[in-house]
Short mmCIF file of C-alpha atoms and ligand atoms in Angstrom, two decimals:
data_model
loop_
_atom_site.label_atom_id
_atom_site.label_comp_id
_atom_site.label_asym_id
_atom_site.label_seq_id
_atom_site.Cartn_x
_atom_site.Cartn_y
_atom_site.Cartn_z
CA MET A 29 0.00 0.00 0.00
CA ALA A 30 1.00 3.63 -0.38
CA THR A 31 2.40 5.19 2.76
CA PRO A 32 -0.73 6.32 4.72
CA PRO A 33 -0.18 10.11 4.66
CA LEU A 34 0.17 9.91 0.87
CA ASP A 35 -2.67 7.56 0.10
CA ARG A 36 -4.93 10.28 -1.24
CA MET A 37 -2.33 11.86 -3.54
CA ALA A 38 -3.88 13.55 -6.59
CA ASP A 39 -6.96 11.38 -6.62
CA PHE A 40 -9.53 13.98 -5.55
CA ASP A 41 -11.05 13.99 -9.00
CA LEU A 42 -11.03 10.27 -9.69
CA THR A 43 -14.51 8.79 -9.89
CA ASP A 44 -15.56 6.01 -7.52
CA GLU A 45 -15.11 3.52 -10.38
CA GLN A 46 -11.59 4.77 -11.11
CA ARG A 47 -10.68 4.54 -7.41
CA GLN A 48 -12.05 1.03 -7.39
CA VAL A 49 -9.87 0.13 -10.41
CA ARG A 50 -6.84 1.51 -8.63
CA SER A 51 -7.55 -0.36 -5.44
CA VAL A 52 -8.16 -3.70 -7.20
CA VAL A 53 -5.10 -3.40 -9.48
CA ARG A 54 -2.86 -2.28 -6.62
CA ASP A 55 -3.92 -5.16 -4.44
CA PHE A 56 -3.45 -7.65 -7.30
CA ALA A 57 -0.06 -6.21 -8.31
CA GLU A 58 1.31 -6.27 -4.77
CA LYS A 59 0.19 -9.82 -4.10
CA GLU A 60 0.57 -11.52 -7.48
CA ILE A 61 3.42 -9.72 -9.23
CA LEU A 62 5.73 -7.86 -6.86
CA PRO A 63 6.98 -10.91 -4.90
CA PHE A 64 8.35 -12.51 -8.10
CA VAL A 65 9.96 -9.57 -9.91
CA GLU A 66 13.44 -9.75 -8.45
CA GLU A 67 13.57 -13.50 -9.04
CA HIS A 68 12.77 -12.94 -12.74
CA GLU A 69 15.35 -10.18 -13.01
CA GLN A 70 18.08 -12.33 -11.47
CA ALA A 71 17.24 -15.25 -13.72
CA GLY A 72 16.82 -13.02 -16.80
CA ARG A 73 13.50 -14.75 -17.32
CA TYR A 74 10.61 -13.21 -19.25
CA PRO A 75 7.66 -13.06 -16.81
CA LEU A 76 5.19 -14.96 -18.97
CA GLU A 77 3.44 -16.55 -15.99
CA LEU A 78 2.92 -13.11 -14.41
CA ILE A 79 1.52 -11.76 -17.68
CA GLU A 80 -0.94 -14.68 -17.80
CA LYS A 81 -2.29 -13.58 -14.42
CA LEU A 82 -3.40 -10.29 -16.00
CA VAL A 83 -5.87 -12.01 -18.32
CA PRO A 84 -8.70 -12.95 -15.92
CA MET A 85 -8.43 -9.45 -14.43
CA GLY A 86 -9.16 -7.94 -17.86
CA LEU A 87 -5.82 -6.15 -17.72
CA MET A 88 -4.56 -7.23 -21.14
CA GLY A 89 -7.18 -5.19 -22.96
CA PRO A 90 -7.98 -2.04 -20.97
CA MET A 91 -8.02 0.08 -24.15
CA ILE A 92 -9.92 -2.48 -26.23
CA PRO A 93 -13.70 -2.07 -26.36
CA GLU A 94 -15.92 -4.85 -25.05
CA ARG A 95 -17.18 -5.72 -28.53
CA TYR A 96 -13.65 -6.94 -29.35
CA GLY A 97 -13.29 -8.76 -26.04
CA GLY A 98 -11.57 -5.98 -24.12
CA SER A 99 -12.34 -4.21 -20.85
CA PHE A 100 -12.17 -0.55 -21.89
CA GLY A 101 -13.69 1.74 -19.29
CA ASP A 102 -12.08 5.14 -19.81
CA VAL A 103 -8.62 6.50 -20.56
CA VAL A 104 -7.95 7.72 -17.03
CA SER A 105 -8.62 4.20 -15.72
CA TYR A 106 -6.17 2.86 -18.31
CA GLY A 107 -3.56 5.31 -16.98
CA VAL A 108 -4.28 4.22 -13.41
CA ILE A 109 -3.77 0.58 -14.46
CA CYS A 110 -0.43 1.38 -16.12
CA GLU A 111 0.62 3.39 -13.07
CA GLU A 112 -0.21 0.65 -10.59
CA LEU A 113 1.39 -2.13 -12.65
CA ALA A 114 4.55 -0.08 -13.20
CA ARG A 115 4.72 0.59 -9.47
CA VAL A 116 5.63 -3.07 -9.08
CA ASP A 117 7.04 -4.19 -12.43
CA TRP A 118 8.36 -2.40 -15.51
CA VAL A 119 7.90 -5.39 -17.83
CA VAL A 120 4.33 -6.31 -16.91
CA ALA A 121 3.34 -2.65 -17.30
CA SER A 122 5.21 -2.51 -20.60
CA VAL A 123 3.35 -5.47 -22.08
CA VAL A 124 0.01 -3.81 -21.31
CA SER A 125 1.19 -0.42 -22.55
CA VAL A 126 2.77 -1.62 -25.83
CA SER A 127 -0.10 -3.96 -26.65
CA ASN A 128 -2.81 -1.39 -25.90
CA SER A 129 -1.38 2.04 -26.72
CA LEU A 130 0.85 1.33 -29.68
CA CYS A 131 -0.69 -1.76 -31.26
CA ALA A 132 -4.38 -2.17 -30.36
CA GLY A 133 -4.86 1.60 -30.39
CA SER A 134 -3.47 1.83 -33.93
CA ILE A 135 -5.62 -1.05 -35.14
CA LEU A 136 -8.73 0.50 -33.58
CA LYS A 137 -8.06 3.85 -35.18
CA PHE A 138 -6.65 2.88 -38.57
CA GLY A 139 -7.41 -0.82 -39.10
CA SER A 140 -10.07 -2.39 -41.28
CA GLU A 141 -12.95 -4.23 -39.59
CA ALA A 142 -11.30 -7.52 -40.63
CA GLN A 143 -8.02 -6.47 -38.95
CA LYS A 144 -9.87 -5.47 -35.79
CA GLU A 145 -11.67 -8.81 -35.61
CA HIS A 146 -8.51 -10.72 -36.43
CA TRP A 147 -6.19 -9.14 -33.86
CA LEU A 148 -8.05 -7.42 -31.02
CA PRO A 149 -9.83 -10.34 -29.29
CA GLY A 150 -6.56 -12.31 -29.16
CA ILE A 151 -4.73 -9.35 -27.62
CA ALA A 152 -7.50 -8.85 -25.04
CA ARG A 153 -7.45 -12.57 -24.15
CA GLY A 154 -3.68 -12.42 -23.65
CA GLU A 155 -3.09 -14.92 -26.46
CA ILE A 156 -1.28 -12.33 -28.56
CA ILE A 157 1.51 -10.29 -27.01
CA CYS A 158 2.50 -7.32 -29.15
CA SER A 159 5.82 -5.76 -30.03
CA ALA A 160 6.34 -2.36 -31.59
CA CYS A 161 9.19 -2.53 -34.11
CA LEU A 162 10.13 1.13 -34.51
CA THR A 163 13.72 1.81 -33.43
CA GLU A 164 16.60 0.95 -35.77
CA PRO A 165 20.31 0.56 -35.04
CA GLY A 166 20.95 3.87 -36.81
CA GLY A 167 18.68 5.76 -34.39
CA GLY A 168 15.31 5.87 -32.67
CA THR A 169 14.67 9.59 -32.36
CA ASP A 170 14.71 10.46 -36.06
CA LEU A 171 12.02 7.98 -37.07
CA GLY A 172 11.44 9.70 -40.42
CA ASN A 173 14.88 8.50 -41.43
CA MET A 174 14.08 4.81 -41.05
CA GLN A 175 16.02 2.44 -43.26
CA THR A 176 13.84 -0.68 -43.11
CA LEU A 177 12.50 -1.00 -46.62
CA ALA A 178 9.09 -2.23 -47.81
CA THR A 179 9.00 -3.15 -51.48
CA ARG A 180 5.92 -4.13 -53.46
CA ALA A 181 5.59 -7.82 -54.36
CA GLU A 182 2.77 -9.77 -55.89
CA GLY A 183 -0.02 -10.04 -53.31
CA GLY A 184 1.89 -8.14 -50.66
CA TRP A 185 5.13 -6.56 -49.55
CA ARG A 186 8.70 -7.60 -48.77
CA LEU A 187 10.35 -6.14 -45.67
CA THR A 188 14.11 -5.82 -45.28
CA GLY A 189 15.91 -4.19 -42.39
CA THR A 190 16.68 -4.42 -38.67
CA LYS A 191 14.77 -3.14 -35.65
CA THR A 192 16.53 -2.93 -32.31
CA PHE A 193 15.65 -2.70 -28.57
CA ILE A 194 12.40 -4.53 -29.26
CA SER A 195 10.56 -5.40 -26.05
CA HIS A 196 8.62 -8.69 -25.85
CA ALA A 197 9.77 -9.74 -29.35
CA ALA A 198 10.57 -13.37 -28.60
CA HIS A 199 7.08 -13.90 -27.17
CA ALA A 200 5.11 -11.69 -29.51
CA GLY A 201 2.32 -12.86 -31.79
CA LEU A 202 2.03 -9.45 -33.47
CA PHE A 203 4.67 -7.02 -34.67
CA PHE A 204 3.56 -3.47 -35.35
CA VAL A 205 6.24 -2.59 -37.91
CA VAL A 206 6.99 0.69 -39.59
CA ALA A 207 9.06 0.64 -42.78
CA SER A 208 9.74 2.98 -45.66
CA VAL A 209 8.53 2.48 -49.21
CA ASP A 210 10.79 5.33 -50.32
CA ARG A 211 13.70 6.31 -48.09
CA ASP A 212 14.36 9.53 -50.01
CA GLN A 213 10.90 10.77 -49.06
CA LYS A 214 11.77 10.44 -45.33
CA HIS A 215 8.57 10.52 -43.21
CA ARG A 216 6.38 10.67 -46.34
CA GLY A 217 7.53 7.16 -47.27
CA VAL A 218 6.72 5.59 -43.90
CA THR A 219 4.20 2.75 -44.03
CA ALA A 220 2.74 0.66 -41.19
CA PHE A 221 2.27 -3.11 -41.14
CA LEU A 222 0.73 -5.69 -38.81
CA VAL A 223 3.03 -8.68 -39.03
CA ASP A 224 2.42 -12.18 -37.67
CA PRO A 225 5.95 -13.35 -36.79
CA HIS A 226 4.86 -16.99 -36.62
CA ARG A 227 3.59 -17.00 -40.20
CA THR A 228 6.26 -14.89 -41.83
CA GLU A 229 9.40 -16.35 -43.29
CA GLY A 230 12.50 -14.19 -43.28
CA ILE A 231 12.23 -12.91 -39.69
CA THR A 232 14.93 -13.70 -37.16
CA ILE A 233 14.97 -12.56 -33.57
CA SER A 234 18.27 -12.27 -31.75
CA ASP A 235 19.00 -11.36 -28.13
CA PHE A 236 19.99 -7.80 -27.33
CA PRO A 237 21.83 -8.12 -24.00
CA MET A 238 21.00 -5.36 -21.53
CA ARG A 239 22.66 -4.21 -18.32
CA THR A 240 19.22 -3.96 -16.74
CA LEU A 241 15.72 -5.20 -17.53
CA LYS A 242 17.16 -8.61 -18.25
CA ARG A 243 13.71 -10.06 -17.62
CA ASP A 244 12.39 -8.20 -20.68
CA ASN A 245 14.59 -10.21 -23.08
CA LEU A 246 14.96 -7.25 -25.42
CA ALA A 247 15.75 -8.29 -28.98
CA GLU A 248 16.87 -7.28 -32.40
CA VAL A 249 14.41 -8.22 -35.11
CA HIS A 250 15.83 -8.82 -38.58
CA PHE A 251 13.62 -8.79 -41.66
CA GLU A 252 15.29 -10.42 -44.66
CA ASP A 253 13.03 -10.14 -47.67
CA ALA A 254 10.18 -11.13 -45.36
CA PHE A 255 6.93 -11.44 -47.30
CA VAL A 256 3.77 -10.04 -45.72
CA PRO A 257 0.42 -10.20 -47.51
CA ASP A 258 -1.63 -7.19 -48.55
CA ASP A 259 -3.88 -7.51 -45.54
CA ALA A 260 -0.88 -6.83 -43.30
CA LEU A 261 -0.88 -3.22 -44.46
CA LEU A 262 -2.29 -0.88 -41.78
CA GLY A 263 -3.90 2.14 -43.40
CA GLU A 264 -2.44 3.17 -46.73
CA PRO A 265 1.08 3.09 -48.14
CA ARG A 266 3.03 6.27 -47.30
CA LYS A 267 0.46 7.15 -44.60
CA GLY A 268 2.32 5.44 -41.77
CA PHE A 269 3.81 8.54 -40.14
CA PRO A 270 0.46 9.92 -38.90
CA ILE A 271 -0.36 6.40 -37.64
CA LEU A 272 2.94 6.40 -35.79
CA GLY A 273 2.22 9.88 -34.42
CA SER A 274 -1.17 8.80 -33.13
CA ALA A 275 0.26 5.59 -31.64
CA LEU A 276 3.01 7.51 -29.86
CA ASP A 277 0.52 10.08 -28.59
CA THR A 278 -1.31 7.37 -26.66
CA GLY A 279 1.95 5.54 -25.96
CA ARG A 280 3.36 8.61 -24.27
CA PHE A 281 0.31 8.77 -22.02
CA SER A 282 0.81 5.22 -20.81
CA VAL A 283 4.58 5.60 -20.48
CA ALA A 284 4.04 8.78 -18.45
CA ALA A 285 1.56 6.90 -16.24
CA ARG A 286 4.16 4.15 -15.78
CA CYS A 287 6.71 6.79 -14.74
CA VAL A 288 4.30 8.07 -12.07
CA GLY A 289 4.06 4.51 -10.75
CA GLN A 290 7.86 4.26 -10.63
CA ALA A 291 8.21 7.66 -8.96
CA GLN A 292 5.62 6.61 -6.36
CA ARG A 293 7.44 3.34 -5.74
CA CYS A 294 10.61 5.25 -4.86
CA LEU A 295 8.63 7.15 -2.24
CA ASP A 296 7.00 3.98 -0.94
CA LEU A 297 10.46 2.52 -0.39
CA ALA A 298 12.25 5.65 0.86
CA ILE A 299 9.72 6.82 3.47
CA PRO A 300 9.75 3.75 5.74
CA TYR A 301 13.53 3.46 5.35
CA ALA A 302 13.99 7.11 6.40
CA MET A 303 11.81 6.50 9.44
CA GLU A 304 13.70 3.36 10.50
CA ARG A 305 17.34 3.96 9.68
CA GLU A 306 19.26 5.75 12.42
CA ALA A 307 22.38 7.90 12.41
CA PHE A 308 23.77 10.07 15.19
CA GLY A 309 21.04 8.74 17.48
CA HIS A 310 18.20 9.96 15.27
CA ARG A 311 16.05 8.53 12.54
CA ILE A 312 17.49 9.91 9.30
CA GLY A 313 14.00 11.15 8.36
CA GLU A 314 14.41 13.74 11.12
CA PHE A 315 17.33 15.39 9.30
CA GLN A 316 16.36 18.37 7.17
CA MET A 317 18.45 17.32 4.19
CA ILE A 318 16.65 13.98 4.04
CA GLN A 319 13.32 15.75 4.51
CA GLN A 320 14.17 17.99 1.55
CA LYS A 321 14.59 14.93 -0.63
CA ILE A 322 11.30 13.46 0.54
CA ALA A 323 9.54 16.78 -0.11
CA ASP A 324 11.05 16.99 -3.62
CA MET A 325 10.00 13.42 -4.32
CA VAL A 326 6.41 14.07 -3.21
CA CYS A 327 6.21 17.27 -5.30
CA ARG A 328 7.56 15.62 -8.44
CA THR A 329 5.25 12.64 -8.11
CA GLU A 330 2.20 14.82 -7.57
CA GLN A 331 3.05 17.17 -10.46
CA ALA A 332 3.59 14.26 -12.81
CA ARG A 333 0.42 12.50 -11.71
CA LEU A 334 -1.67 15.63 -12.24
CA LEU A 335 -0.28 16.07 -15.76
CA VAL A 336 -0.99 12.42 -16.57
CA TYR A 337 -4.55 12.44 -15.21
CA ARG A 338 -5.27 15.72 -16.99
CA LEU A 339 -4.05 14.21 -20.26
CA GLY A 340 -6.26 11.17 -19.67
CA ARG A 341 -9.25 13.41 -19.05
CA MET A 342 -8.52 15.31 -22.28
CA LYS A 343 -8.54 12.01 -24.15
CA ASP A 344 -11.74 10.93 -22.40
CA ALA A 345 -13.29 14.25 -23.46
CA GLY A 346 -12.63 13.25 -27.07
CA ILE A 347 -9.82 15.69 -27.86
CA PRO A 348 -8.29 13.80 -30.81
CA ARG A 349 -4.63 14.77 -30.44
CA ALA A 350 -3.03 16.30 -27.37
CA SER A 351 0.56 16.22 -28.52
CA MET A 352 1.88 19.07 -26.40
CA GLU A 353 0.20 17.72 -23.27
CA SER A 354 1.53 14.23 -24.08
CA SER A 355 5.05 15.62 -24.32
CA LEU A 356 4.59 17.58 -21.09
CA ALA A 357 3.36 14.52 -19.22
CA LYS A 358 6.04 12.23 -20.66
CA LEU A 359 8.91 14.65 -20.02
CA CYS A 360 7.92 15.62 -16.48
CA ALA A 361 6.91 12.12 -15.38
CA SER A 362 10.02 10.38 -16.73
CA GLN A 363 12.28 12.97 -15.13
CA ALA A 364 10.33 12.61 -11.87
CA ALA A 365 10.92 8.84 -11.97
CA VAL A 366 14.66 9.27 -12.56
CA LYS A 367 15.13 12.00 -9.95
CA ASN A 368 13.06 10.12 -7.36
CA ALA A 369 15.18 7.04 -7.93
CA LEU A 370 18.34 9.11 -7.43
CA ASP A 371 17.01 10.76 -4.25
CA GLY A 372 15.71 7.41 -3.07
CA MET A 373 19.13 5.87 -3.55
CA GLN A 374 20.75 8.69 -1.59
CA ILE A 375 18.38 8.02 1.30
CA PHE A 376 19.29 4.33 1.24
CA GLY A 377 23.00 5.20 1.19
CA GLY A 378 25.32 2.35 0.27
CA TYR A 379 22.53 -0.19 0.57
CA SER A 380 20.98 1.24 -2.58
CA CYS A 381 23.73 -0.55 -4.48
CA ALA A 382 23.09 -3.88 -2.75
CA GLN A 383 21.19 -6.50 -4.66
CA GLU A 384 18.83 -6.98 -1.74
CA TYR A 385 17.36 -3.49 -2.18
CA GLU A 386 15.00 -2.65 -5.01
CA ILE A 387 15.72 1.07 -5.17
CA GLY A 388 18.95 0.73 -7.19
CA ARG A 389 17.22 -1.30 -9.90
CA LEU A 390 14.55 1.39 -10.20
CA LEU A 391 17.11 3.96 -11.33
CA MET A 392 18.11 2.10 -14.49
CA GLU A 393 14.50 1.20 -15.19
CA ALA A 394 13.37 4.80 -14.80
CA LYS A 395 16.19 5.95 -17.06
CA ALA A 396 14.99 3.55 -19.75
CA LEU A 397 11.57 5.23 -19.57
CA GLU A 398 13.26 8.56 -20.22
CA PHE A 399 14.34 7.21 -23.63
CA GLY A 400 11.34 5.17 -24.73
CA GLU A 401 8.63 6.84 -26.84
CA GLY A 402 10.63 10.00 -27.23
CA THR A 403 13.68 11.12 -25.29
CA SER A 404 13.64 14.16 -23.00
CA GLU A 405 15.46 16.16 -25.64
CA LEU A 406 12.77 15.37 -28.22
CA HIS A 407 9.94 16.28 -25.86
CA SER A 408 11.64 19.50 -24.75
CA ARG A 409 12.00 20.43 -28.39
CA LEU A 410 8.36 19.62 -29.13
CA ILE A 411 7.08 21.58 -26.13
CA ALA A 412 9.17 24.59 -27.11
CA GLU A 413 8.01 24.41 -30.73
CA PHE A 414 4.35 24.24 -29.64
CA ALA A 415 4.90 27.15 -27.25
CA LEU A 416 6.64 29.20 -29.94
CA GLY A 417 3.92 28.44 -32.47
CA ILE A 418 6.41 26.74 -34.81
CA ARG A 419 4.48 23.46 -34.46
CA LYS A 420 0.69 22.96 -34.37
CA GLN A 421 -1.24 20.14 -32.63
C1 FAD B 14 14.46 -0.69 -22.12
C2 FAD B 14 14.14 -0.18 -23.48
C3 FAD B 14 13.06 -0.72 -24.17
C4 FAD B 14 12.78 -0.28 -25.47
N1 FAD B 14 11.74 -0.86 -26.15
C5 FAD B 14 11.53 -0.51 -27.45
C6 FAD B 14 10.53 -1.17 -28.23
O1 FAD B 14 9.81 -2.05 -27.74
N2 FAD B 14 10.38 -0.83 -29.54
C7 FAD B 14 11.15 0.14 -30.13
O2 FAD B 14 10.97 0.41 -31.32
N3 FAD B 14 12.12 0.79 -29.41
C8 FAD B 14 12.32 0.48 -28.11
N4 FAD B 14 13.31 1.13 -27.37
C9 FAD B 14 14.16 2.11 -28.04
C10 FAD B 14 13.88 3.55 -27.65
O3 FAD B 14 12.63 3.95 -28.16
C11 FAD B 14 15.05 4.39 -28.20
O4 FAD B 14 16.18 4.12 -27.39
C12 FAD B 14 14.75 5.86 -28.23
O5 FAD B 14 13.76 6.14 -29.18
C13 FAD B 14 16.00 6.70 -28.57
O6 FAD B 14 16.63 6.22 -29.71
P1 FAD B 14 18.21 5.91 -29.67
O7 FAD B 14 18.49 5.12 -28.46
O8 FAD B 14 18.59 5.34 -30.99
O9 FAD B 14 18.91 7.32 -29.47
P2 FAD B 14 19.29 8.38 -30.61
O10 FAD B 14 18.13 8.65 -31.47
O11 FAD B 14 20.57 7.91 -31.26
O12 FAD B 14 19.62 9.65 -29.72
C14 FAD B 14 20.81 9.72 -28.88
C15 FAD B 14 20.74 11.00 -28.07
O13 FAD B 14 20.70 12.14 -28.96
C16 FAD B 14 19.58 12.94 -28.62
N5 FAD B 14 19.05 13.60 -29.83
C17 FAD B 14 18.65 13.03 -30.99
N6 FAD B 14 18.17 13.97 -31.84
C18 FAD B 14 18.26 15.15 -31.18
C19 FAD B 14 17.92 16.51 -31.51
N7 FAD B 14 17.37 16.84 -32.67
N8 FAD B 14 18.15 17.47 -30.59
C20 FAD B 14 18.71 17.17 -29.40
N9 FAD B 14 19.06 15.92 -29.02
C21 FAD B 14 18.82 14.92 -29.91
C22 FAD B 14 18.57 11.99 -28.02
O14 FAD B 14 17.61 12.67 -27.24
C23 FAD B 14 19.48 11.09 -27.21
O15 FAD B 14 19.79 11.72 -25.98
C24 FAD B 14 13.59 0.72 -26.06
C25 FAD B 14 14.66 1.28 -25.35
C26 FAD B 14 14.96 0.83 -24.07
C27 FAD B 14 16.13 1.43 -23.35
#
């Protein structure tokens, strides 16, 4: 549970249903996921059995409408789910976020009815884990410059290129792939595909060893003249960049919500430690410099949470694109998660580096969230361009 004085943080405007979602997911996550996370990390094991536990709770399809087998309630509730799952495990939250924001969200918005019926129920039932194949070895920020090529073939397309840092790839039943039909045209050549890795020849998946998040089994995905049929095309050729933009808009919401969960977790760990650990005959939480860190951590978490919930409410109100607010939420929340992990580690002193303590692991995991779905530099640039009127929503 959250530390009692903080248990009503930024929830004054949640509805009773949203509070109920939070309470149920928190209870589930603390009992069914948290106790196994460190074991998975040490073993470098993908937490498939933890992901399976999400299915009966309806947590694999919180953005998928009921008619496709999902449990969609509202966007704020989806954010609360991502927040609570990320509070205990990066990877479990990531599987929900990638599958729902990037993949299911894109299918719902841009897919044909046949594509919706083909993919969405399987995602909601947890039978299809999704991967988003966006980043390439040459760079992830400048997505308009992607080198993976899609060439026309009879009855479909051939994909050639490499995607890197791909979460969930080895276990995925759906790859959301962006490729270029014309590299010279940069973002105007980008085209989106829904690829079934089990039915596509010419795809190889190789390990991408990480210093942290070993339980995610990140991978490189190689496409070598891989044939995908016409019905794998999402939207129209050369119209993939707006699809990507829309996917990332929702993706940034869920990543920001995950960052709030991580920032909160740092507080949940640091507060009891500060009130137990003693130095110079006092609990360290009585020292002003430790109190300053706790105060900063609370402020950052609350600011980030408010930005995330506001963004969710904008989406629930039907505002189609909220790109500036997405960047604001993503930037502030990811930096809150990183800074809270750093302050949390300082409070734990040397023990923050010991394997026994979770706080040290949270720093690297928070840092990874500062890169994913747009780095801080990208979001700062976008916010400034919106503010200056150089860029429009
Ligand atoms: C744990 C983890 C999981 C991931 N999962 C996935 C996944 O599932 N699917 C996927 O496709 N990708 C995934 N990624 C990749 C992630 O999205 C990229 O790392 C990210 O987009 C940045 O790309 P890059 O690492 O190539 O950095 P680069 O694009 O090479 O950038 C390097 C640095 O330069 C800065 N920079 C770039 N352009 C500018 C500019 N114009 N102005 C100022 N600074 C600039 C960047 O902000 C960054 O600090 C994952 C990454 C991690 C760490």
